[in-house]
Coordinates of C-alpha atoms in Angstrom, one line a residue:
Chain A
D1 CA 0.0 0.0 0.0
A2 CA 2.6 2.5 -1.1
G3 CA 0.1 5.2 -2.3
I4 CA 1.9 8.3 -3.5
T5 CA 5.6 8.7 -3.0
Q6 CA 8.1 11.5 -3.8
S7 CA 11.8 11.5 -4.3
P8 CA 14.1 12.8 -3.3
R9 CA 12.8 13.9 0.1
Y10 CA 15.5 16.6 0.5
K11 CA 17.6 18.2 -2.2
I12 CA 20.2 20.9 -2.2
T13 CA 21.3 22.3 -5.6
E14 CA 22.9 25.4 -7.0
T15 CA 21.5 28.2 -9.1
G16 CA 21.4 27.3 -12.8
R17 CA 21.4 23.5 -12.3
Q18 CA 18.6 21.3 -13.6
V19 CA 16.7 19.4 -11.0
T20 CA 14.0 16.7 -11.4
L21 CA 11.6 15.9 -8.6
M22 CA 9.9 12.5 -9.0
C23 CA 6.3 11.5 -8.1
H24 CA 4.9 8.0 -8.2
Q25 CA 1.4 6.8 -7.4
T26 CA 0.2 3.2 -7.2
W27 CA -3.6 3.9 -7.4
S28 CA -3.8 4.4 -11.2
H29 CA -5.4 7.8 -10.6
S30 CA -6.0 9.7 -13.8
Y31 CA -5.1 13.2 -12.3
M32 CA -1.9 14.3 -10.8
F33 CA -0.8 17.6 -9.5
W34 CA 2.3 19.5 -8.4
Y35 CA 2.1 22.2 -5.7
R36 CA 4.7 24.3 -4.0
Q37 CA 4.4 25.6 -0.5
D38 CA 6.1 28.8 0.7
L39 CA 5.7 30.7 3.9
G40 CA 3.1 33.4 3.5
H41 CA 1.6 31.8 0.3
G42 CA 0.1 28.5 1.3
L43 CA 0.1 25.8 -1.4
R44 CA 0.0 27.0 -5.0
L45 CA -0.6 24.8 -8.0
I46 CA 2.3 24.6 -10.5
Y47 CA 1.1 22.0 -13.1
Y48 CA -1.5 19.3 -13.4
S49 CA -2.1 16.3 -15.6
A50 CA -5.4 14.7 -16.6
A51 CA -3.9 11.6 -18.1
A52 CA -0.7 10.3 -19.7
D53 CA 0.6 12.8 -22.2
I54 CA -1.9 15.5 -21.1
T55 CA -0.7 18.3 -18.9
D56 CA -1.8 21.9 -18.2
K57 CA -0.5 24.9 -16.3
G58 CA -1.5 25.9 -12.9
E59 CA -1.1 29.2 -11.0
V60 CA 2.7 29.4 -11.0
P61 CA 4.2 27.3 -13.9
D62 CA 7.1 29.6 -15.0
G63 CA 10.5 27.9 -14.7
Y64 CA 9.0 24.4 -14.5
V65 CA 8.5 21.6 -17.0
V66 CA 6.4 18.5 -16.5
S67 CA 5.9 15.3 -18.5
R68 CA 3.7 12.3 -18.0
S69 CA 4.6 9.3 -20.2
K70 CA 3.1 6.8 -17.8
T71 CA 0.0 7.1 -15.7
E72 CA 1.8 6.4 -12.4
N73 CA 4.7 8.9 -12.8
F74 CA 4.6 12.7 -13.0
P75 CA 8.1 14.2 -12.8
L76 CA 8.6 17.9 -12.3
T77 CA 11.8 19.5 -13.7
L78 CA 13.4 22.8 -12.9
E79 CA 15.4 23.5 -16.0
S80 CA 17.6 26.1 -14.5
A81 CA 17.0 26.4 -10.8
T82 CA 16.7 29.8 -9.2
R83 CA 16.8 30.8 -5.5
S84 CA 13.1 31.8 -5.7
Q85 CA 12.4 28.1 -6.4
T86 CA 13.5 27.1 -2.9
S87 CA 10.4 25.6 -1.5
V88 CA 8.6 22.5 -0.4
Y89 CA 7.0 20.6 -3.3
F90 CA 4.0 18.4 -3.0
C91 CA 2.7 16.0 -5.5
A92 CA -1.0 14.9 -5.4
S93 CA -3.3 12.6 -7.3
S94 CA -7.0 12.2 -7.6
E95 CA -9.2 9.6 -9.3
T96 CA -11.3 11.8 -11.6
G97 CA -10.2 15.4 -11.2
G98 CA -13.8 16.5 -10.8
R99 CA -14.1 19.6 -8.6
W100 CA -17.0 18.7 -6.4
G101 CA -16.5 15.7 -4.2
E102 CA -13.0 15.0 -5.4
T103 CA -10.4 14.0 -2.8
Q104 CA -6.8 14.7 -3.5
Y105 CA -4.1 12.5 -2.0
F106 CA -0.8 14.1 -1.2
G107 CA 2.7 12.8 -1.1
P108 CA 5.1 13.6 1.8
G109 CA 6.8 16.4 0.0
T110 CA 10.3 17.3 -1.3
R111 CA 12.2 20.1 0.4
L112 CA 14.4 21.9 -2.2
L113 CA 17.0 24.4 -1.3
V114 CA 18.6 26.3 -4.2
L115 CA 21.9 28.0 -3.2
Chain B
D1 CA -13.7 29.3 -6.0
A2 CA -15.4 31.4 -3.2
K3 CA -13.3 32.6 -0.3
T4 CA -13.2 31.1 3.2
T5 CA -12.3 32.7 6.5
Q6 CA -10.8 30.8 9.4
P7 CA -9.2 31.9 12.7
N8 CA -5.4 31.9 12.5
S9 CA -5.0 29.6 15.5
M10 CA -7.0 27.8 18.2
E11 CA -5.9 25.9 21.3
S12 CA -7.6 23.0 23.0
N13 CA -6.8 20.4 25.6
E14 CA -6.2 16.8 24.9
E15 CA -9.2 14.5 25.0
E16 CA -11.6 17.4 24.7
P17 CA -13.8 18.2 21.7
V18 CA -12.6 20.8 19.2
H19 CA -14.8 23.0 17.1
L20 CA -13.0 24.6 14.1
P21 CA -15.1 27.3 12.4
C22 CA -15.1 28.4 8.8
N23 CA -17.0 31.3 7.2
H24 CA -17.9 31.2 3.5
S25 CA -20.6 33.8 3.0
T26 CA -20.2 33.9 -0.8
I27 CA -20.6 30.1 -1.2
S28 CA -22.6 29.1 -4.3
G29 CA -25.3 26.4 -4.4
T30 CA -23.0 23.9 -6.0
D31 CA -19.9 24.4 -3.9
Y32 CA -18.8 21.5 -1.7
I33 CA -17.1 22.3 1.6
H34 CA -13.9 20.3 2.0
W35 CA -11.6 20.1 5.0
Y36 CA -7.9 19.1 4.8
R37 CA -5.3 19.1 7.4
Q38 CA -1.5 19.3 7.3
L39 CA 0.5 17.8 10.1
P40 CA 4.0 19.1 10.8
S41 CA 6.4 18.3 8.0
Q42 CA 3.8 16.3 6.1
G43 CA 1.6 16.7 3.0
P44 CA -2.0 17.8 3.4
E45 CA -4.5 15.0 4.0
Y46 CA -8.2 14.9 3.4
V47 CA -10.4 15.0 6.5
I48 CA -14.0 15.3 5.4
H49 CA -16.4 17.1 2.9
G50 CA -20.1 17.8 2.5
L51 CA -22.6 19.8 0.6
T52 CA -25.7 20.5 2.7
S53 CA -26.2 17.9 5.3
N54 CA -24.0 17.2 8.3
V55 CA -21.4 14.5 7.7
N56 CA -19.5 12.1 9.9
N57 CA -16.6 9.9 9.3
R58 CA -14.0 8.1 11.4
M59 CA -11.8 11.3 11.7
A60 CA -14.3 14.0 12.3
S61 CA -17.8 15.5 11.9
L62 CA -18.8 18.4 9.7
A63 CA -21.7 20.6 10.7
I64 CA -23.0 22.8 8.0
A65 CA -25.2 25.8 8.8
E66 CA -28.7 25.8 7.3
D67 CA -27.8 28.8 5.1
R68 CA -24.5 27.2 4.2
K69 CA -22.6 30.4 4.9
S70 CA -20.6 28.8 7.6
S71 CA -19.5 25.3 8.7
T72 CA -17.7 23.7 11.7
L73 CA -15.3 20.9 11.7
I74 CA -15.6 18.9 14.9
L75 CA -13.0 16.7 16.4
H76 CA -14.8 14.7 19.0
R77 CA -11.8 13.9 21.2
A78 CA -8.6 15.6 20.3
T79 CA -5.3 13.9 20.7
L80 CA -1.8 15.3 20.4
R81 CA -1.6 13.8 16.9
D82 CA -4.4 16.2 15.8
A83 CA -2.2 19.2 16.2
A84 CA -2.0 20.5 12.6
V85 CA -3.1 23.3 10.3
Y86 CA -6.7 22.8 9.2
Y87 CA -7.9 24.1 5.9
C88 CA -11.5 24.8 4.9
I89 CA -11.8 24.8 1.1
L90 CA -14.8 25.3 -1.2
R91 CA -14.9 23.2 -4.4
G92 CA -17.3 24.0 -7.2
N93 CA -17.9 22.6 -10.7
S94 CA -15.6 24.2 -13.3
G95 CA -17.6 22.6 -16.0
G96 CA -14.6 20.8 -17.3
G97 CA -11.0 20.2 -16.7
A98 CA -9.4 20.1 -13.3
D99 CA -8.0 22.7 -11.0
G100 CA -5.9 22.4 -7.9
L101 CA -7.1 23.0 -4.4
T102 CA -7.0 26.6 -3.3
F103 CA -5.4 26.6 0.2
G104 CA -5.8 29.7 2.4
K105 CA -3.8 30.1 5.6
G106 CA -5.9 27.7 7.6
T107 CA -6.3 27.4 11.4
H108 CA -3.2 26.3 13.4
L109 CA -4.7 23.9 16.0
I110 CA -2.6 23.5 19.2
I111 CA -3.4 20.7 21.5
Q112 CA -2.2 20.9 25.1
P113 CA -1.6 17.7 27.0

């Protein structure tokens, strides 16, 4: 019963480097989401995906790239990391993506520090 | 999504009931009321949701006012493990596609032993 996992859990990188955060879910949920959480901002949506090969932008997509070649994986890439991308990143999934009674299930988070 | 208002923090004693309020005066008729919580250093987790009627599950109860402009999350017997930030979130029908959850600042619940 793994559910939704994220790796790495902690990452330190330098400005300008490429970083990929991984997200894996075992429920075969159609929808997956990436959020970032910063002090004073709460959680904000970066990107989401409705199915394999279907992705769309959220509230704060600039500087991030996503892909979804398999239903169970949804990696988030910072192509050239900046200090402002220091944050805690959460991946989530949901069965249908419908907005009413939908429940989203969150991973444990990745703490990223960009020096 | 309509806006919600919650107290910044609340304090309660262990093994006592806790009532966490949420105001949502601009709620629309099709908005569901969701509650999530976030324990320290963890991702948010779903607690409960409802539309009009009061709801119960193994974690909590949700009491919804008759005019739906407010709701209360009830933890019947708080434990130290219930110390977390609790978020009240309204979810409506976008008519298509998916959007993320809109988290406000939530209520920081402190449980005293």
